[in-house]
Amino acid sequence: MLSEKRSSMLHGVLLIALFSCAAFYIGGMEFVKKLSFSPMIVGIILGMLYANSLRNNLPETWVPGIQFCSKRILRIGIILYGFRLTFQNVVEVGIPAICIDAVIVTVTVCGGVLIGRLMKMDRGIALLTSVGSGICGAAAILGTESAIKVKPYKTAVAVSTVVIFGTIAMFLYPILYRNGIVDLTPQEMGIYTGSTVHEVAHVVGAGNAMGKEVSDPAIIVKMIRVMMLVPVLLIISYSVMRAAVKSGDAGGRAKISLPWFAILFLVVIGFNSLDLLPAGMVDFINTFDTFLLTMAMTALGAETSIDKFRKAGVKPFVLALILFAWLLGGGYALAKYVVPLFG
């Protein structure tokens, strides 16, 4: 028999699972697919709708179950995300794409944090917004949230910036390419798209609109950016530890909070590179993983009210706009002038 406490927590988990099933159903609708809105994005929207309508009717004993989804289940989802990648993908696109990804990630994350400081923004929101813009959207934000432990509403605000500007990019890039506004070869356009567009789903949507010769390199380059989440999380965890030591936290004996889920994510990529599992099994794992990440996103949305958005203010969206302008302009310059240097 389950204890009363565990039973109540299970109710919270089942509630989020139910919303996640609805998110999967909605995400499978044709018009939603055309928008390239993944179930994860639909999930956080459903969670936020719930938070701002029926949330007050939820028994407080169910809240730990929701928090379990936004933390523990999230980490499992990040680990299993590694089954979408292989180290062979890295070899396919070569050194130019890796270098451009490294520059984009470094400048976006570091620059975003610096700009956020100049704007006197909340540090947590500034970091999450920068990581989401620079690496892989919602998945990167969720991974970073686990490393720095911020309030759920801050995570939801950062995710919303990714949804807005990632969706704009998804429609804008094909227009720029088809009309010859960006003078890039299909390979260069693929690298440009994969290294600068926010979500994996956004990259897939934009790439498919421009043709297979663009979408194939775009998706691979995007996945390399996803891999860069691991070193970024290690650096963030080390920085958090250093800050704790300087502030005298825990008597100056603070230890680095190693994001083991990020290490396991890399291990899973290595295992997947060995190609030991049948394709059907990998597809099943990826679908299951998407469901887990959808549960995490839905749980975050369920803890985010409009009042908390008002508390965050307009600054996160201004920061996201600045970073989007950098990705649009800086990414183009890198794809146009750096890629040809490698022959």
Coordinates of C-alpha atoms in Angstrom, one line a residue:
M1 CA 0.0 0.0 0.0
L2 CA 1.2 3.5 -0.8
S3 CA 1.5 6.0 2.0
E4 CA -0.8 9.0 2.0
K5 CA 2.1 11.3 1.1
R6 CA 3.2 9.1 -1.9
S7 CA -0.4 8.7 -3.0
S8 CA -0.9 12.4 -3.1
M9 CA 2.4 12.9 -5.0
L10 CA 1.2 10.2 -7.5
H11 CA -2.0 12.2 -8.0
G12 CA 0.2 15.2 -9.0
V13 CA 2.2 13.1 -11.4
L14 CA -0.9 11.6 -13.0
L15 CA -2.4 15.0 -13.4
I16 CA 0.7 16.2 -15.4
A17 CA 0.7 12.9 -17.3
L18 CA -2.9 13.5 -18.4
F19 CA -2.1 17.0 -19.6
S20 CA 0.9 15.6 -21.4
C21 CA -1.2 13.1 -23.2
A22 CA -3.5 16.0 -24.3
A23 CA -0.3 17.9 -25.5
F24 CA 0.7 14.9 -27.6
Y25 CA -2.8 14.7 -29.1
I26 CA -2.8 18.4 -29.9
G27 CA 0.8 18.3 -31.2
G28 CA -0.3 15.6 -33.7
M29 CA -2.9 17.8 -35.3
E30 CA -2.0 18.9 -38.8
F31 CA -2.1 22.6 -38.3
V32 CA 0.0 22.4 -35.1
K33 CA 2.6 20.3 -37.1
K34 CA 2.7 23.0 -39.7
L35 CA 3.7 25.5 -37.0
S36 CA 6.4 23.0 -35.9
F37 CA 5.1 23.3 -32.3
S38 CA 6.4 20.2 -30.5
P39 CA 4.4 18.5 -27.7
M40 CA 6.8 20.1 -25.2
I41 CA 5.7 23.6 -26.3
V42 CA 2.0 22.6 -26.3
G43 CA 2.6 21.2 -22.9
I44 CA 3.9 24.3 -21.3
I45 CA 1.0 26.3 -22.9
L46 CA -1.5 23.9 -21.4
G47 CA 0.2 24.0 -18.0
M48 CA 0.1 27.8 -18.0
L49 CA -3.6 27.8 -19.0
Y50 CA -4.3 25.5 -16.1
A51 CA -2.1 27.6 -13.7
N52 CA -4.1 30.7 -14.5
S53 CA -7.6 29.1 -14.4
L54 CA -8.1 26.1 -12.2
R55 CA -4.8 26.0 -10.3
N56 CA -6.3 27.3 -7.0
N57 CA -8.6 24.3 -6.9
L58 CA -5.6 21.9 -6.8
P59 CA -5.0 20.2 -3.4
E60 CA -1.7 21.4 -1.9
T61 CA -0.7 17.7 -1.3
W62 CA -0.5 17.3 -5.1
V63 CA 2.1 20.0 -5.6
P64 CA 5.1 17.7 -4.7
G65 CA 4.0 15.5 -7.6
I66 CA 4.1 18.4 -10.0
Q67 CA 7.6 19.4 -8.7
F68 CA 8.8 15.8 -9.1
C69 CA 7.9 16.1 -12.8
S70 CA 9.7 19.4 -13.2
K71 CA 12.9 18.2 -11.6
R72 CA 13.4 14.4 -11.5
I73 CA 11.5 13.4 -14.6
L74 CA 13.2 16.3 -16.4
R75 CA 16.7 14.9 -15.7
I76 CA 15.7 11.5 -17.0
G77 CA 14.4 13.2 -20.2
I78 CA 17.7 15.1 -20.7
I79 CA 19.7 11.9 -20.4
L80 CA 17.5 10.0 -22.9
Y81 CA 17.8 12.9 -25.3
G82 CA 21.2 11.5 -26.1
F83 CA 19.6 8.8 -28.2
R84 CA 18.8 11.4 -30.9
L85 CA 22.6 12.0 -31.5
T86 CA 25.7 10.1 -32.5
F87 CA 29.3 11.2 -32.7
Q88 CA 29.2 10.2 -36.4
N89 CA 26.9 13.2 -36.9
V90 CA 29.7 15.4 -35.9
V91 CA 32.1 13.9 -38.5
E92 CA 29.5 14.4 -41.3
V93 CA 29.5 18.2 -41.1
G94 CA 33.2 18.7 -40.3
I95 CA 35.3 21.3 -38.6
P96 CA 33.6 24.5 -40.0
A97 CA 30.2 23.6 -38.4
I98 CA 31.8 22.7 -35.1
C99 CA 33.8 26.0 -35.0
I100 CA 30.7 28.1 -35.9
D101 CA 28.6 26.3 -33.3
A102 CA 31.3 26.9 -30.7
V103 CA 31.4 30.6 -31.5
I104 CA 27.6 31.0 -31.5
V105 CA 27.2 29.2 -28.2
T106 CA 30.0 31.1 -26.5
V107 CA 29.1 34.6 -27.7
T108 CA 25.4 34.1 -27.1
V109 CA 25.6 32.7 -23.6
C110 CA 28.4 35.0 -22.4
G111 CA 27.1 38.0 -24.2
G112 CA 23.6 37.4 -23.0
V113 CA 24.7 37.2 -19.4
L114 CA 26.7 40.4 -19.7
I115 CA 23.8 42.3 -21.4
G116 CA 21.5 41.0 -18.7
R117 CA 23.8 42.4 -16.1
L118 CA 23.9 45.8 -17.8
M119 CA 20.1 45.7 -18.0
K120 CA 20.0 44.9 -14.2
M121 CA 18.0 41.8 -15.0
D122 CA 17.4 38.8 -12.7
R123 CA 20.5 36.7 -13.2
G124 CA 18.7 33.4 -13.4
I125 CA 16.3 34.6 -16.1
A126 CA 19.2 36.2 -18.0
L127 CA 21.2 33.0 -18.0
L128 CA 18.3 30.8 -18.9
T129 CA 17.3 33.1 -21.8
S130 CA 20.9 33.2 -23.1
V131 CA 21.3 29.4 -22.9
G132 CA 18.0 28.8 -24.6
S133 CA 18.9 31.2 -27.4
G134 CA 22.4 29.9 -27.8
I135 CA 22.1 26.1 -27.5
C136 CA 18.9 24.2 -28.0
G137 CA 15.9 26.1 -26.7
A138 CA 13.6 24.6 -24.1
A139 CA 15.8 21.5 -23.5
A140 CA 18.8 23.6 -22.7
I141 CA 16.8 25.9 -20.4
L142 CA 15.4 22.8 -18.6
G143 CA 18.9 21.4 -18.2
T144 CA 20.3 24.7 -16.9
E145 CA 17.4 25.1 -14.5
S146 CA 18.3 21.8 -12.9
A147 CA 21.9 23.0 -12.4
I148 CA 21.2 26.5 -11.0
K149 CA 17.9 25.7 -9.2
V150 CA 15.7 28.8 -10.0
K151 CA 12.0 29.3 -9.4
P152 CA 9.8 27.6 -12.0
Y153 CA 8.2 30.8 -13.3
K154 CA 11.7 32.1 -14.3
T155 CA 12.2 29.0 -16.4
A156 CA 8.8 29.4 -18.0
V157 CA 9.6 33.1 -18.9
A158 CA 12.8 32.0 -20.6
V159 CA 11.0 29.2 -22.5
S160 CA 8.4 31.7 -23.7
T161 CA 11.2 33.8 -25.3
V162 CA 12.5 30.8 -27.2
V163 CA 9.0 29.9 -28.4
I164 CA 8.4 33.5 -29.7
F165 CA 11.8 34.1 -31.4
G166 CA 12.3 30.5 -32.5
T167 CA 8.9 30.6 -34.3
I168 CA 9.8 33.9 -36.0
A169 CA 13.1 32.4 -37.2
M170 CA 11.3 29.3 -38.5
F171 CA 9.2 31.4 -40.9
L172 CA 11.8 34.1 -41.6
Y173 CA 14.8 32.0 -42.7
P174 CA 13.0 30.3 -45.6
I175 CA 11.7 33.7 -46.8
L176 CA 15.2 35.1 -46.7
Y177 CA 16.6 32.1 -48.5
R178 CA 13.9 31.7 -51.2
N179 CA 14.1 35.4 -52.1
G180 CA 17.8 35.5 -52.4
I181 CA 18.2 38.0 -49.5
V182 CA 20.8 35.8 -47.9
D183 CA 23.4 34.8 -50.6
L184 CA 24.4 31.3 -49.3
T185 CA 24.9 27.9 -50.8
P186 CA 22.5 25.1 -49.5
Q187 CA 25.3 23.7 -47.3
E188 CA 26.1 27.2 -45.9
M189 CA 22.4 27.9 -45.4
G190 CA 22.1 24.6 -43.5
I191 CA 25.0 25.5 -41.2
Y192 CA 23.5 29.0 -40.7
T193 CA 20.1 27.6 -39.8
G194 CA 21.3 24.8 -37.6
S195 CA 23.7 27.1 -35.7
T196 CA 21.3 29.9 -35.0
V197 CA 17.7 28.8 -34.9
H198 CA 16.5 28.1 -31.3
E199 CA 14.5 24.8 -31.0
V200 CA 15.3 21.5 -32.8
A201 CA 11.6 21.5 -34.0
H202 CA 12.1 25.0 -35.4
V203 CA 15.2 23.9 -37.3
V204 CA 13.3 20.9 -38.7
G205 CA 10.5 23.2 -39.8
A206 CA 12.7 25.8 -41.4
G207 CA 15.0 23.2 -43.0
N208 CA 12.1 21.3 -44.6
A209 CA 10.8 24.6 -46.1
M210 CA 14.1 25.1 -47.8
G211 CA 14.7 21.6 -49.1
K212 CA 16.6 18.4 -48.2
E213 CA 20.0 19.9 -49.2
V214 CA 19.5 22.5 -46.5
S215 CA 17.6 20.5 -43.9
D216 CA 20.1 17.6 -43.6
P217 CA 23.2 19.7 -42.6
A218 CA 20.9 22.0 -40.6
I219 CA 19.7 19.2 -38.3
I220 CA 23.1 17.8 -37.8
V221 CA 24.6 21.2 -37.0
K222 CA 21.8 21.7 -34.5
M223 CA 22.5 18.4 -32.8
I224 CA 26.1 19.4 -32.4
R225 CA 24.9 22.5 -30.5
V226 CA 22.8 20.2 -28.3
M227 CA 26.0 18.3 -27.4
M228 CA 27.6 21.6 -26.3
L229 CA 25.1 21.7 -23.5
V230 CA 27.3 19.4 -21.5
P231 CA 30.4 21.6 -21.2
V232 CA 28.2 24.7 -20.7
L233 CA 26.5 23.0 -17.8
L234 CA 29.8 22.0 -16.3
I235 CA 31.1 25.6 -16.5
I236 CA 27.8 26.9 -15.0
S237 CA 28.0 24.5 -12.1
Y238 CA 31.6 25.4 -11.5
S239 CA 30.7 29.1 -11.5
V240 CA 27.9 28.5 -9.0
M241 CA 30.3 26.8 -6.7
R242 CA 32.8 29.6 -7.0
A243 CA 30.2 32.2 -6.2
A244 CA 29.1 30.2 -3.2
V245 CA 32.7 30.1 -1.9
K246 CA 33.2 33.8 -2.4
S247 CA 30.0 34.6 -0.6
G248 CA 31.1 32.4 2.3
D249 CA 28.2 30.0 1.8
A250 CA 28.5 26.8 3.8
G251 CA 31.6 28.2 5.5
G252 CA 33.5 28.4 2.2
R253 CA 33.3 24.7 1.8
A254 CA 30.8 24.7 -1.1
K255 CA 31.3 21.8 -3.6
I256 CA 30.7 21.8 -7.3
S257 CA 27.2 20.6 -8.1
L258 CA 28.2 18.2 -10.9
P259 CA 25.2 17.8 -13.3
W260 CA 25.4 14.0 -13.6
F261 CA 22.5 14.0 -15.9
A262 CA 24.6 16.0 -18.4
I263 CA 27.5 13.5 -18.1
L264 CA 25.0 10.6 -18.6
F265 CA 23.6 12.4 -21.6
L266 CA 27.1 12.3 -23.2
V267 CA 27.5 8.6 -22.2
V268 CA 24.1 7.8 -23.9
I269 CA 25.4 9.6 -27.1
G270 CA 28.5 7.4 -27.0
F271 CA 26.3 4.3 -26.6
N272 CA 24.0 5.3 -29.4
S273 CA 27.0 5.9 -31.7
L274 CA 27.8 2.2 -31.4
D275 CA 24.5 1.4 -33.2
L276 CA 23.7 -1.5 -31.0
L277 CA 19.9 -1.0 -30.8
P278 CA 17.5 -1.6 -33.6
A279 CA 16.0 1.6 -35.2
G280 CA 12.5 0.7 -34.0
M281 CA 13.8 0.6 -30.4
V282 CA 15.6 4.0 -30.7
D283 CA 12.4 5.5 -32.2
F284 CA 10.4 4.2 -29.2
I285 CA 12.9 5.6 -26.7
N286 CA 12.8 9.0 -28.5
T287 CA 9.0 9.1 -28.4
F288 CA 9.0 8.1 -24.7
D289 CA 11.7 10.8 -24.0
T290 CA 9.6 13.4 -25.7
F291 CA 6.7 12.5 -23.5
L292 CA 8.9 12.8 -20.4
L293 CA 10.2 16.2 -21.5
T294 CA 6.6 17.2 -22.2
M295 CA 5.7 16.3 -18.6
A296 CA 8.5 18.4 -17.4
M297 CA 7.4 21.4 -19.5
T298 CA 3.8 21.0 -18.5
A299 CA 4.8 20.9 -14.8
L300 CA 6.7 24.1 -15.3
G301 CA 3.8 25.8 -16.9
A302 CA 1.5 24.6 -14.1
E303 CA 3.6 26.6 -11.7
T304 CA 3.6 29.8 -13.8
S305 CA 0.9 32.4 -13.4
I306 CA 0.4 35.7 -15.3
D307 CA 1.4 37.6 -12.1
K308 CA 4.8 36.0 -12.3
F309 CA 5.2 37.1 -15.9
R310 CA 4.4 40.6 -14.8
K311 CA 7.0 40.3 -12.0
A312 CA 9.6 39.3 -14.6
G313 CA 8.7 42.4 -16.8
V314 CA 9.7 43.1 -20.4
K315 CA 13.5 42.8 -19.9
P316 CA 13.7 39.1 -20.7
F317 CA 12.0 39.7 -24.1
V318 CA 14.3 42.6 -24.8
L319 CA 17.3 40.5 -24.1
A320 CA 15.9 37.7 -26.3
L321 CA 15.4 40.2 -29.1
I322 CA 19.0 41.4 -28.9
L323 CA 20.3 37.9 -28.9
F324 CA 18.0 37.1 -31.9
A325 CA 19.5 40.0 -33.8
W326 CA 23.0 38.7 -33.1
L327 CA 22.1 35.2 -34.2
L328 CA 20.5 36.5 -37.4
G329 CA 23.4 38.9 -38.3
G330 CA 26.4 37.2 -36.7
G331 CA 25.4 33.7 -37.8
Y332 CA 25.0 34.9 -41.4
A333 CA 28.5 36.5 -41.3
L334 CA 30.0 33.3 -39.9
A335 CA 28.3 31.0 -42.5
K336 CA 29.1 33.4 -45.4
Y337 CA 32.8 34.2 -44.7
V338 CA 34.1 31.5 -42.3
V339 CA 32.8 28.3 -43.9
P340 CA 34.5 28.9 -47.3
L341 CA 37.8 29.3 -45.5
F342 CA 37.8 25.5 -44.8
G343 CA 37.3 24.7 -48.5

